[in-house]
Coordinates of C-alpha atoms and ligand atoms in Angstrom, one line a residue:
M664 CA 0.0 0.0 -0.1
A665 CA 1.2 3.4 -0.8
P666 CA -0.3 6.8 -0.4
V667 CA -0.7 9.0 -3.7
D668 CA -0.4 12.3 -2.0
P669 CA 1.0 13.5 1.4
H670 CA -2.2 15.4 2.0
S671 CA -4.6 12.5 1.4
F672 CA -5.3 8.9 2.7
T673 CA -6.1 8.0 -0.7
E674 CA -4.3 4.5 -1.3
S675 CA -2.6 3.7 -4.7
T676 CA -3.8 0.2 -4.5
Q677 CA -7.6 1.0 -4.0
P678 CA -9.9 1.8 -7.0
A679 CA -10.6 5.5 -7.9
T680 CA -14.2 7.0 -7.5
T681 CA -15.3 7.8 -11.1
D682 CA -18.6 9.5 -10.4
I683 CA -20.3 11.0 -7.4
A684 CA -24.2 12.0 -7.4
L685 CA -24.5 14.3 -4.3
T686 CA -27.9 15.4 -2.6
L687 CA -27.3 18.4 -0.5
Y688 CA -29.9 20.0 1.9
F689 CA -28.7 23.4 2.9
D690 CA -29.9 24.4 6.7
F691 CA -28.8 27.9 7.2
P692 CA -30.0 28.5 10.6
S693 CA -27.7 25.7 12.0
S694 CA -24.9 26.3 9.1
T695 CA -25.1 22.7 8.1
I696 CA -25.4 20.6 5.2
H697 CA -27.2 17.3 5.4
A698 CA -26.2 15.0 2.4
S699 CA -26.0 12.0 0.7
A700 CA -23.6 10.8 -2.0
L701 CA -23.6 7.8 -4.3
F702 CA -20.1 6.7 -5.1
T703 CA -19.2 4.8 -8.3
L704 CA -15.8 3.1 -8.4
Q705 CA -13.8 2.4 -11.4
T706 CA -13.6 -1.4 -10.4
P707 CA -15.4 -3.5 -7.9
H708 CA -13.4 -3.7 -4.5
S709 CA -13.2 -6.0 -1.5
G710 CA -11.6 -5.0 1.8
P711 CA -10.7 -1.7 3.2
F712 CA -11.3 1.5 1.4
F713 CA -10.2 4.6 2.3
L714 CA -11.7 8.3 1.9
D715 CA -10.8 11.7 3.2
T716 CA -13.0 13.4 5.8
R717 CA -12.8 16.6 7.8
S718 CA -15.2 17.4 10.5
L719 CA -18.0 15.3 8.9
T720 CA -20.4 13.1 10.8
I721 CA -21.3 10.1 8.9
H722 CA -24.8 8.5 9.3
S723 CA -24.5 5.5 7.1
A724 CA -23.0 3.6 4.4
L725 CA -25.4 1.4 2.3
H726 CA -25.4 -0.8 -0.8
A727 CA -28.8 -1.6 -2.1
D728 CA -30.3 -1.0 1.5
E729 CA -27.6 -3.3 2.9
A730 CA -25.2 -1.8 5.4
I731 CA -21.6 -1.5 4.9
P732 CA -19.4 -1.7 7.8
F733 CA -17.6 1.8 8.0
S734 CA -15.5 3.4 10.8
L735 CA -14.0 7.1 11.3
S736 CA -10.6 7.0 12.8
T737 CA -10.7 8.0 16.4
T738 CA -7.7 10.5 16.1
S739 CA -7.6 13.1 13.4
D740 CA -4.6 14.1 11.2
P741 CA -4.2 18.0 12.0
I742 CA -3.7 18.4 8.1
K743 CA -5.2 15.4 6.5
G744 CA -8.3 15.3 8.7
T745 CA -10.3 12.0 9.8
L746 CA -9.7 8.7 7.7
L747 CA -13.0 7.1 7.0
T748 CA -12.7 3.3 6.1
L749 CA -15.4 1.3 4.5
T750 CA -15.1 -2.6 4.3
L751 CA -16.3 -3.4 0.8
S752 CA -17.3 -6.8 -0.4
N753 CA -16.9 -6.7 -4.2
H754 CA -18.8 -3.6 -4.2
S755 CA -18.5 -1.1 -7.1
S756 CA -20.9 1.6 -5.7
F757 CA -22.2 2.7 -2.3
I758 CA -24.3 5.5 -0.8
L759 CA -23.0 7.6 2.0
T760 CA -25.2 9.9 4.2
F761 CA -23.5 12.4 6.3
S762 CA -23.5 15.9 7.7
T763 CA -21.1 18.8 7.7
S764 CA -20.2 20.8 10.6
P765 CA -20.5 24.4 11.0
S766 CA -16.7 24.7 11.2
S767 CA -16.4 23.0 7.8
S768 CA -13.0 24.4 6.5
A769 CA -14.3 24.8 3.0
L770 CA -17.5 26.8 3.8
Q771 CA -18.2 30.1 4.8
W772 CA -21.7 30.8 6.3
L773 CA -22.5 34.4 6.1
L774 CA -25.3 35.9 8.2
P775 CA -27.3 38.5 6.6
P776 CA -25.4 41.6 8.0
Q777 CA -22.1 40.0 6.5
T778 CA -23.6 40.3 2.9
C779 CA -23.6 43.4 0.6
N780 CA -27.4 43.3 0.7
K781 CA -27.7 42.5 4.4
T782 CA -31.2 40.9 3.8
H783 CA -30.5 37.3 3.1
P784 CA -27.7 34.6 4.2
Y785 CA -25.1 33.3 1.9
V786 CA -22.7 30.2 1.8
Y787 CA -19.7 29.6 -0.5
T788 CA -17.1 27.1 -0.8
Q789 CA -13.2 27.3 -1.2
C790 CA -11.9 23.9 -1.5
Q791 CA -8.4 24.3 -2.6
A792 CA -5.9 23.1 -1.5
I793 CA -7.6 20.3 0.7
H794 CA -11.0 21.4 1.8
A795 CA -13.5 19.6 -0.3
R796 CA -13.2 16.5 2.3
S797 CA -14.9 18.7 4.7
I798 CA -18.0 19.0 2.4
F799 CA -18.2 15.3 1.2
P800 CA -16.1 12.3 1.8
S801 CA -13.6 11.8 -1.1
H802 CA -10.4 10.8 -2.6
D803 CA -9.3 14.9 -2.0
T804 CA -6.1 14.7 -4.0
P805 CA -5.6 16.3 -7.4
A806 CA -4.1 12.8 -8.5
R807 CA -7.7 11.7 -8.8
R808 CA -10.5 13.2 -10.9
I809 CA -14.3 12.9 -10.5
R810 CA -17.2 13.5 -12.6
Y811 CA -20.3 14.7 -10.5
S812 CA -23.9 15.5 -10.3
A813 CA -25.5 17.5 -7.3
I814 CA -29.0 18.6 -6.2
L815 CA -29.1 21.3 -4.0
N816 CA -32.2 21.9 -1.8
I817 CA -32.1 25.6 -0.7
P818 CA -34.5 28.0 0.6
S819 CA -36.6 29.4 -2.3
E820 CA -35.7 33.2 -2.0
L821 CA -32.3 32.1 -2.9
S822 CA -30.5 30.8 -5.8
A823 CA -27.4 28.4 -6.3
V824 CA -24.5 28.6 -8.9
M825 CA -22.0 25.7 -9.3
A826 CA -18.7 25.2 -11.2
A827 CA -20.9 22.9 -13.2
N828 CA -23.7 23.0 -15.7
H829 CA -26.9 24.2 -14.6
V830 CA -29.6 21.5 -15.4
T831 CA -32.9 23.0 -13.8
R832 CA -34.4 24.8 -10.9
R833 CA -37.7 23.1 -9.9
P834 CA -39.9 22.3 -6.8
P835 CA -38.5 19.4 -4.6
R836 CA -39.8 16.0 -5.0
D837 CA -39.9 13.3 -2.4
D838 CA -37.9 10.9 -4.7
D839 CA -35.0 13.4 -4.8
A840 CA -34.3 12.6 -1.1
A841 CA -35.0 8.9 -0.6
S842 CA -31.4 8.5 0.6
L843 CA -32.0 11.2 3.3
A844 CA -34.9 9.8 4.7
S845 CA -33.6 8.8 7.8
L846 CA -32.6 12.4 8.6
N847 CA -36.2 13.7 8.6
L848 CA -35.7 16.9 6.6
N849 CA -38.2 19.4 5.6
W850 CA -37.3 18.3 2.0
C851 CA -40.7 19.3 0.1
S852 CA -41.8 22.1 2.3
Q853 CA -43.2 25.1 0.6
D854 CA -40.2 27.5 1.0
R855 CA -37.6 25.3 -0.5
V856 CA -36.6 24.8 -4.2
V857 CA -34.3 22.5 -5.7
E858 CA -31.4 23.4 -8.1
E859 CA -29.7 20.7 -10.1
F860 CA -26.3 20.8 -11.6
V861 CA -23.9 18.4 -13.6
M862 CA -20.3 18.3 -14.3
E863 CA -19.7 15.9 -17.1
Q864 CA -15.7 16.7 -17.3
P865 CA -13.7 14.8 -14.7
V866 CA -12.3 17.4 -12.4
P867 CA -9.9 17.2 -9.2
P868 CA -12.1 17.7 -5.9
Y869 CA -10.5 21.0 -5.4
L870 CA -12.3 22.5 -8.2
F871 CA -15.6 21.4 -6.6
A872 CA -17.6 24.6 -5.9
F873 CA -21.1 26.2 -5.3
A874 CA -22.4 29.3 -3.7
V875 CA -26.2 30.0 -2.6
G876 CA -27.4 33.4 -1.8
Q877 CA -29.5 36.1 -3.2
L878 CA -27.8 36.2 -6.7
G879 CA -28.5 38.1 -9.9
N880 CA -26.6 38.2 -13.1
R881 CA -25.5 40.2 -16.1
E882 CA -24.7 38.9 -19.5
V883 CA -21.3 40.2 -20.8
G884 CA -20.3 38.0 -23.7
P885 CA -21.5 35.0 -25.6
R886 CA -20.3 32.5 -22.9
T887 CA -20.1 34.9 -20.0
R888 CA -22.5 36.0 -17.4
V889 CA -21.3 38.1 -14.3
Y890 CA -23.1 36.8 -10.8
A891 CA -23.4 38.7 -7.8
E892 CA -25.6 39.8 -5.1
E893 CA -28.9 40.7 -6.8
G894 CA -29.6 44.5 -6.6
S895 CA -26.1 45.4 -5.0
A896 CA -23.8 48.2 -6.9
V897 CA -21.4 45.4 -7.4
L898 CA -23.2 43.5 -10.0
D899 CA -23.2 46.7 -12.6
S900 CA -19.4 47.8 -11.7
A901 CA -18.5 43.9 -12.3
A902 CA -20.4 43.7 -15.6
K903 CA -18.5 46.8 -16.8
E904 CA -15.1 45.9 -15.3
F905 CA -15.3 42.7 -17.0
E906 CA -16.9 43.4 -20.4
G907 CA -13.5 42.5 -22.3
T908 CA -13.8 38.9 -21.0
E909 CA -14.6 37.4 -24.5
E910 CA -11.4 39.1 -26.1
M911 CA -9.3 37.3 -23.1
I912 CA -10.8 33.8 -23.9
R913 CA -10.1 34.3 -27.7
E914 CA -6.4 35.1 -26.6
G915 CA -6.1 32.2 -24.3
E916 CA -7.6 30.0 -27.3
K917 CA -5.0 31.3 -29.5
L918 CA -2.3 30.4 -27.1
F919 CA -3.5 27.0 -25.8
G920 CA -6.1 25.7 -28.1
E921 CA -9.8 25.4 -28.0
Y922 CA -11.9 26.2 -24.7
D923 CA -13.1 23.1 -23.4
W924 CA -15.6 24.2 -20.6
E925 CA -18.4 25.8 -22.7
R926 CA -19.2 28.6 -20.2
F927 CA -16.9 31.0 -18.6
D928 CA -19.0 32.6 -15.9
L929 CA -17.9 35.0 -13.1
L930 CA -19.2 35.2 -9.6
V931 CA -18.1 38.1 -7.5
L932 CA -18.2 37.0 -3.9
P933 CA -18.8 39.1 -0.6
P934 CA -15.5 40.9 0.5
S935 CA -14.6 37.9 2.7
F936 CA -13.8 35.8 -0.2
P937 CA -10.1 34.7 1.0
Y938 CA -8.4 34.8 -2.5
G939 CA -8.1 37.2 -5.6
G940 CA -9.8 34.6 -7.5
M941 CA -10.4 31.0 -7.7
E942 CA -10.4 29.0 -11.1
N943 CA -13.5 26.9 -10.6
P944 CA -14.3 25.7 -13.9
K945 CA -17.2 27.4 -15.9
M946 CA -17.8 29.7 -12.8
V947 CA -14.7 31.4 -11.8
F948 CA -15.1 33.0 -8.1
L949 CA -13.7 36.5 -7.5
T950 CA -13.0 38.9 -4.8
P951 CA -14.9 42.3 -5.1
T952 CA -11.6 44.0 -4.5
V953 CA -10.6 43.1 -8.2
I954 CA -13.2 45.7 -9.4
K955 CA -11.1 48.7 -9.7
G956 CA -13.0 50.8 -12.3
D957 CA -9.9 51.0 -14.4
G958 CA -10.0 47.4 -16.1
S959 CA -7.0 46.3 -14.2
G960 CA -9.4 43.7 -12.5
A961 CA -9.0 41.9 -15.7
Q962 CA -5.8 40.8 -15.0
V963 CA -7.0 38.4 -12.4
V964 CA -9.7 37.3 -14.8
A965 CA -6.9 36.4 -17.3
H966 CA -5.4 34.6 -14.6
E967 CA -8.2 32.4 -13.8
L968 CA -9.2 32.0 -17.3
A969 CA -5.6 30.8 -18.2
H970 CA -6.3 28.1 -15.7
S971 CA -9.0 26.5 -17.7
W972 CA -6.1 25.1 -19.6
T973 CA -3.4 24.8 -17.0
G974 CA -4.5 23.7 -13.9
N975 CA -8.1 22.5 -14.7
L976 CA -7.1 20.6 -17.8
I977 CA -3.6 19.6 -16.8
T978 CA -3.6 19.4 -13.0
N979 CA -0.5 19.0 -10.8
K980 CA -0.5 15.5 -9.0
T981 CA -0.1 16.7 -5.6
N982 CA 0.6 20.2 -4.1
E983 CA 4.1 19.4 -4.2
H984 CA 4.3 20.3 -8.0
F985 CA 2.0 23.3 -7.4
W986 CA 4.0 25.4 -9.8
L987 CA 2.8 23.3 -12.9
N988 CA -0.7 24.9 -12.3
E989 CA 0.4 28.3 -11.1
G990 CA 3.7 28.9 -13.0
F991 CA 2.1 28.1 -16.3
T992 CA -1.0 30.1 -15.6
T993 CA 1.1 33.0 -14.5
Y994 CA 3.0 32.8 -17.9
A995 CA -0.3 32.5 -19.6
E996 CA -2.0 35.3 -17.7
R997 CA 0.8 37.7 -18.8
R998 CA 0.6 36.7 -22.6
I999 CA -3.1 37.3 -22.5
V1000 CA -2.6 40.6 -20.7
E1001 CA 0.0 41.6 -23.4
A1002 CA -2.1 40.9 -26.2
V1003 CA -5.4 42.6 -24.9
Q1004 CA -3.7 45.5 -22.6
G1005 CA -0.3 45.9 -24.3
E1006 CA 3.2 45.3 -23.3
K1007 CA 3.6 48.0 -20.7
R1008 CA 0.9 46.4 -18.5
A1009 CA 2.4 43.0 -18.9
T1010 CA 5.8 44.2 -17.9
L1011 CA 4.6 46.2 -15.0
N1012 CA 2.8 43.0 -13.8
V1013 CA 6.2 40.9 -14.5
G1014 CA 8.0 43.6 -12.3
I1015 CA 5.6 43.3 -9.3
G1016 CA 5.8 39.6 -9.5
W1017 CA 9.6 39.8 -9.6
R1018 CA 9.6 42.2 -6.4
G1019 CA 7.1 39.5 -4.8
L1020 CA 9.4 36.6 -5.7
N1021 CA 12.4 38.2 -4.0
E1022 CA 10.3 39.0 -0.9
E1023 CA 9.0 35.4 -0.8
I1024 CA 12.8 34.2 -0.9
E1025 CA 13.3 36.3 2.1
R1026 CA 10.4 35.0 3.9
F1027 CA 11.5 31.6 3.6
K1028 CA 15.0 32.0 4.2
D1029 CA 15.1 29.8 7.1
N1030 CA 13.0 27.2 5.3
L1031 CA 14.5 27.1 1.8
E1032 CA 12.6 23.8 0.8
F1033 CA 9.7 26.4 0.0
T1034 CA 11.7 28.4 -2.5
K1035 CA 12.1 25.1 -4.8
L1036 CA 9.6 24.6 -7.4
K1037 CA 9.2 21.0 -6.8
N1038 CA 9.3 20.4 -3.0
N1039 CA 8.6 18.0 -0.1
Q1040 CA 5.2 18.6 1.6
Q1041 CA 5.2 15.8 4.1
G1042 CA 3.7 16.8 7.1
I1043 CA 3.0 20.3 6.0
D1044 CA -0.2 22.1 5.7
P1045 CA -0.3 23.5 2.0
D1046 CA -2.1 26.8 3.3
D1047 CA 0.8 27.3 5.7
V1048 CA 3.4 27.2 2.7
Y1049 CA 1.1 29.1 0.1
S1050 CA 3.4 31.6 -1.5
Q1051 CA 4.3 33.3 -4.8
V1052 CA 7.2 31.1 -5.4
P1053 CA 5.2 28.6 -7.6
Y1054 CA 3.7 31.5 -9.3
E1055 CA 6.6 33.8 -10.0
K1056 CA 9.5 31.3 -10.1
G1057 CA 7.5 29.1 -12.2
F1058 CA 6.7 31.9 -14.6
Q1059 CA 10.5 32.7 -14.7
F1060 CA 11.4 29.3 -15.5
L1061 CA 8.9 29.0 -18.5
F1062 CA 9.9 32.6 -19.5
R1063 CA 13.5 31.3 -19.4
I1064 CA 12.6 28.4 -21.9
E1065 CA 10.7 30.9 -24.2
R1066 CA 13.7 33.0 -24.3
Q1067 CA 16.1 30.4 -25.1
V1068 CA 13.9 28.7 -27.8
G1069 CA 11.9 31.7 -28.9
R1070 CA 8.4 32.5 -28.7
S1071 CA 6.9 30.6 -31.9
A1072 CA 8.5 27.4 -30.9
F1073 CA 7.5 27.7 -27.3
D1074 CA 4.1 28.4 -28.3
E1075 CA 4.0 25.4 -30.5
F1076 CA 5.4 23.4 -27.5
L1077 CA 2.7 24.6 -25.1
K1078 CA -0.1 23.7 -27.5
K1079 CA 1.4 20.2 -27.9
Y1080 CA 1.7 20.1 -24.2
I1081 CA -1.8 20.9 -23.5
A1082 CA -3.0 18.5 -26.1
K1083 CA -0.9 15.6 -24.8
F1084 CA -1.9 15.7 -20.9
K1085 CA -5.6 17.3 -20.9
F1086 CA -7.8 15.6 -18.1
Q1087 CA -4.5 14.1 -16.6
S1088 CA -2.8 15.1 -13.2
I1089 CA 1.1 15.0 -13.9
D1090 CA 4.2 15.8 -11.7
T1091 CA 7.3 17.8 -12.6
D1092 CA 9.4 14.9 -13.9
T1093 CA 6.5 14.2 -16.5
F1094 CA 6.8 17.7 -17.7
L1095 CA 10.6 17.6 -17.8
D1096 CA 10.7 14.4 -19.9
F1097 CA 8.0 15.9 -22.1
L1098 CA 10.2 19.2 -22.6
K1099 CA 13.5 17.2 -23.2
E1100 CA 11.9 14.8 -25.8
N1101 CA 10.3 18.0 -27.7
I1102 CA 13.0 20.5 -27.4
P1103 CA 16.0 18.1 -27.6
G1104 CA 19.0 19.5 -26.0
I1105 CA 17.2 22.0 -23.9
E1106 CA 18.9 20.3 -20.7
K1107 CA 22.4 21.4 -22.1
Q1108 CA 21.2 25.1 -22.6
I1109 CA 19.1 25.5 -19.3
D1110 CA 20.0 23.9 -15.9
L1111 CA 16.7 22.1 -15.6
V1112 CA 17.6 20.6 -12.3
L1113 CA 18.8 23.9 -10.7
W1114 CA 15.4 25.7 -11.7
T1115 CA 13.0 22.8 -10.5
E1116 CA 14.8 21.5 -7.5
G1117 CA 17.3 24.3 -6.6
T1118 CA 16.6 26.9 -3.9
G1119 CA 16.4 30.7 -4.2
I1120 CA 16.4 32.5 -7.6
P1121 CA 18.7 31.1 -10.4
S1122 CA 21.0 33.8 -11.9
D1123 CA 19.6 33.5 -15.3
A1124 CA 16.2 34.6 -14.1
Y1125 CA 14.8 37.7 -15.8
E1126 CA 14.0 41.2 -14.1
P1127 CA 12.4 43.6 -16.5
E1128 CA 14.3 46.0 -18.7
L1129 CA 11.4 48.1 -20.1
I1130 CA 11.9 51.8 -19.3
V1131 CA 8.8 52.2 -17.8
Y1132 CA 9.6 49.5 -15.1
K1133 CA 13.2 50.9 -14.7
T1134 CA 12.0 54.6 -14.2
I1135 CA 9.5 53.5 -11.4
V1136 CA 12.0 51.4 -9.7
S1137 CA 15.0 54.0 -9.8
L1138 CA 12.3 56.7 -8.5
A1139 CA 11.7 54.5 -5.5
N1140 CA 15.5 53.9 -5.0
E1141 CA 15.6 57.7 -4.7
A1142 CA 13.5 57.9 -1.7
A1143 CA 16.7 57.0 0.3
T1144 CA 18.0 60.4 -0.4
G1145 CA 14.8 62.0 0.5
R1146 CA 13.3 62.6 -3.0
M1147 CA 9.7 62.0 -3.6
P1148 CA 8.0 61.8 -7.0
G1149 CA 6.5 65.0 -8.3
E1150 CA 3.2 65.7 -9.4
D1151 CA 4.1 65.5 -13.2
E1152 CA 6.0 62.2 -12.9
V1153 CA 3.0 60.4 -11.3
A1154 CA 0.3 62.1 -13.2
D1155 CA -0.6 59.0 -15.4
W1156 CA 0.2 56.4 -12.7
Q1157 CA -2.5 54.0 -12.0
G1158 CA -2.6 51.2 -9.3
Q1159 CA 0.2 49.1 -10.6
E1160 CA 2.6 51.7 -11.0
W1161 CA 2.2 52.9 -7.4
E1162 CA 2.2 49.1 -6.2
L1163 CA 5.6 48.8 -7.9
Y1164 CA 6.9 52.0 -6.4
L1165 CA 5.7 51.1 -2.8
D1166 CA 7.1 47.7 -3.2
N1167 CA 10.5 49.2 -4.2
L1168 CA 11.0 51.7 -1.7
P1169 CA 14.0 51.3 0.4
K1170 CA 13.8 49.6 4.0
S1171 CA 15.4 52.6 5.4
I1172 CA 12.6 55.2 4.5
E1173 CA 11.4 57.2 7.4
A1174 CA 8.1 57.9 9.0
S1175 CA 8.1 61.5 7.9
Q1176 CA 8.6 60.3 4.2
I1177 CA 5.6 58.1 4.3
V1178 CA 3.4 60.7 5.9
A1179 CA 4.6 63.4 3.2
L1180 CA 4.0 60.9 0.5
D1181 CA 0.5 60.0 1.9
S1182 CA -0.6 63.8 2.2
R1183 CA 0.4 64.4 -1.5
H1184 CA -1.1 61.4 -3.2
K1185 CA -3.7 60.0 -0.6
L1186 CA -2.4 56.4 -0.8
S1187 CA -4.1 55.3 2.4
E1188 CA -7.5 56.3 1.0
S1189 CA -6.9 54.5 -2.4
K1190 CA -9.8 52.6 -3.6
D1191 CA -7.2 50.1 -5.1
Y1192 CA -6.8 47.7 -2.3
E1193 CA -3.4 46.8 -3.7
V1194 CA -2.0 50.4 -3.3
K1195 CA -3.7 50.9 0.1
V1196 CA -2.3 47.8 1.5
S1197 CA 1.1 48.2 0.4
F1198 CA 1.1 51.5 1.7
L1199 CA -0.2 50.7 5.0
Q1200 CA 2.2 47.9 5.2
R1201 CA 5.0 50.5 5.0
A1202 CA 3.2 52.8 7.4
I1203 CA 3.3 49.9 10.1
S1204 CA 6.9 49.0 9.7
C1205 CA 7.7 52.8 10.1
G1206 CA 5.5 53.0 13.2
C1207 CA 3.2 55.5 11.8
K1208 CA 0.5 55.2 14.3
E1209 CA -1.7 57.8 12.5
Y1210 CA -2.6 55.1 10.0
Y1211 CA -3.7 52.4 12.5
G1212 CA -7.5 53.7 12.1
E1213 CA -7.3 52.9 8.4
V1214 CA -5.4 49.4 9.0
E1215 CA -8.1 48.4 11.5
K1216 CA -10.8 49.5 9.1
T1217 CA -9.1 47.7 6.0
L1218 CA -8.8 44.4 8.2
K1219 CA -12.4 44.4 9.1
A1220 CA -13.7 45.1 5.5
V1221 CA -11.8 42.6 3.4
G1222 CA -11.0 38.9 4.0
R1223 CA -8.6 38.6 1.0
M1224 CA -5.5 36.8 2.3
K1225 CA -3.2 38.9 0.0
Y1226 CA -4.1 41.6 2.5
L1227 CA -4.3 40.1 5.7
R1228 CA -1.0 38.3 5.5
P1229 CA 1.3 41.3 5.0
L1230 CA -0.9 43.7 7.4
Y1231 CA -1.1 40.8 10.3
T1232 CA 2.6 40.2 9.6
A1233 CA 4.0 43.7 9.8
L1234 CA 2.0 44.2 13.0
V1235 CA 3.0 41.0 15.0
K1236 CA 6.8 41.9 13.8
G1237 CA 6.3 45.4 15.4
S1238 CA 6.2 46.7 18.9
E1239 CA 4.3 44.8 21.9
E1240 CA 1.6 47.6 21.5
D1241 CA 1.3 46.4 17.9
K1242 CA 0.9 42.6 18.7
V1243 CA -2.0 43.7 21.2
F1244 CA -3.5 46.0 18.4
A1245 CA -3.2 42.7 16.0
K1246 CA -4.9 40.5 18.6
R1247 CA -7.8 42.7 19.2
V1248 CA -8.6 43.4 15.7
F1249 CA -8.4 39.8 14.6
S1250 CA -10.5 38.8 17.6
E1251 CA -13.2 41.5 16.3
A1252 CA -12.8 40.8 12.6
R1253 CA -12.4 36.8 13.0
E1254 CA -15.8 36.1 12.2
C1255 CA -15.9 37.9 8.9
Y1256 CA -12.9 35.8 7.6
H1257 CA -13.3 32.5 5.7
P1258 CA -12.2 29.6 7.7
I1259 CA -9.0 29.3 5.7
A1260 CA -8.0 32.8 6.2
Q1261 CA -8.7 32.4 10.0
S1262 CA -6.2 29.7 10.1
V1263 CA -3.7 31.5 8.2
V1264 CA -3.8 34.6 10.6
V1265 CA -3.6 32.2 13.6
S1266 CA -0.6 30.5 12.2
I1267 CA 1.0 34.1 11.5
F1268 CA 0.5 34.7 15.2
S1269 CA 1.9 31.3 16.3
K1270 CA 5.1 32.1 14.3
H1271 CA 5.8 35.5 15.7
M1272 CA 4.1 35.5 19.2
Ligands
LIG1390 ZN1 -3.8 30.6 -9.9

């Protein structure tokens, strides 16, 4: 017996699940889902059969009304969760009934006051990296792919979306819920409705996704609708921000080949959503902070779109090869941005990434393993080592290959790579073998082992050379001598230029300069959270107490980890007073964060306090 993934109990000797048919009853007052799942296995199996679970209560395991013995392990692994073992006797299918817990790590249940409209409750998922197991028992590893269908029973004033095809919305029927009969649910009550979905393409479980709330939508393209809370201002501004989506899909197709998922819809979530975006197939999830009014939010959409090929079609086998998802996607994102918004925007994007990569290498200086593209995550929680390394070092590696072989040869290679491995989960060695086979001699031109297994940043990585980038970086460096940019120099700056400037300010900058910069350019009040947070992070490091009110407001307004991480980290690295402040704000804001974000903040605290 051998586990296929350090983050899962899945055994290589046991058959894969090919299909799961889910029936889900949403009980908002108790923040619980009562559910059943019909599993279909690839081959019949006898003996122990392992599934991943976390904080689930298992009520029964059945095959044609006959009970199947099962047990949950008495101790839980802090990372993998609780092992569910079924004892099968030549079974190729079975039905489990179970309930989630209010503390399910994938789910955030929002009370009406925590939503934009403040009138209806809301629940949404975030399953990456290893949280699908807190919604349903599964082989929760990207090494295994499943098809699924789902029947969602929800309050009739709400609607549901999924990263799947919508089949119908209809009144509930008794026969929907035969497998849930023992739970005595109000399945067919007047105030309930059923929404049905089906996902016909096999996907890794981390791409399982739904949201239930008072949702509305706007059509923005032939295969794209934008969803957000009905009647909220977000819906209109999102429709405007993302009106260029179809053009990006066509660019993606030029680069990678046909778009295989039919729909590319976008769901803008409440501000507590922990990521910038999540590439859930057919229905990308987005934070409202990407709506900036200047079209730059489209870059996050370009990233999630690129995942339709790299990540969703070709998937990393385990999180130890996460760069195969994120490095390729970051590379593709920048190619799409370059085609749609021009070289300048793409270069600024590379420059911000370059700075971010250097900071991450610094962050991991005592744990260099996580500066490697291919790394060892035995006993490691993937959420704890989430960083820009797989994104930016992965991008650098692929861009290094592009520079070596030329763009058209690399484009041809990319198309071949997608066609060869689509709907498969692969590891770094599989990619390298394919690379060497298709670009003979590449290993003599680029040190592939150093790039994939070495720590830090190889010396043949690329810092942008474009003049727009260099001008901003040298302006930032001049702050060491006290010089601040003049009005004329920043007149046409957008968020990215400011972000790049702030990220490159020297560490030695003084509090008085920070204050002067803000009184001239109002960065602490920027509506662009990238700029605002980058500024506030600097303000905290310089001990500018006058901005702590704004820091608190920000930490309470959004739950995106990209902002929580730097702000809380800057605070806990500061004075005793800063630490007390951080703890108080977290205790007051905590409920507004998704469980994944909550545990990331807890882990920042435990590392530094
Ligand atoms: Zn990504």
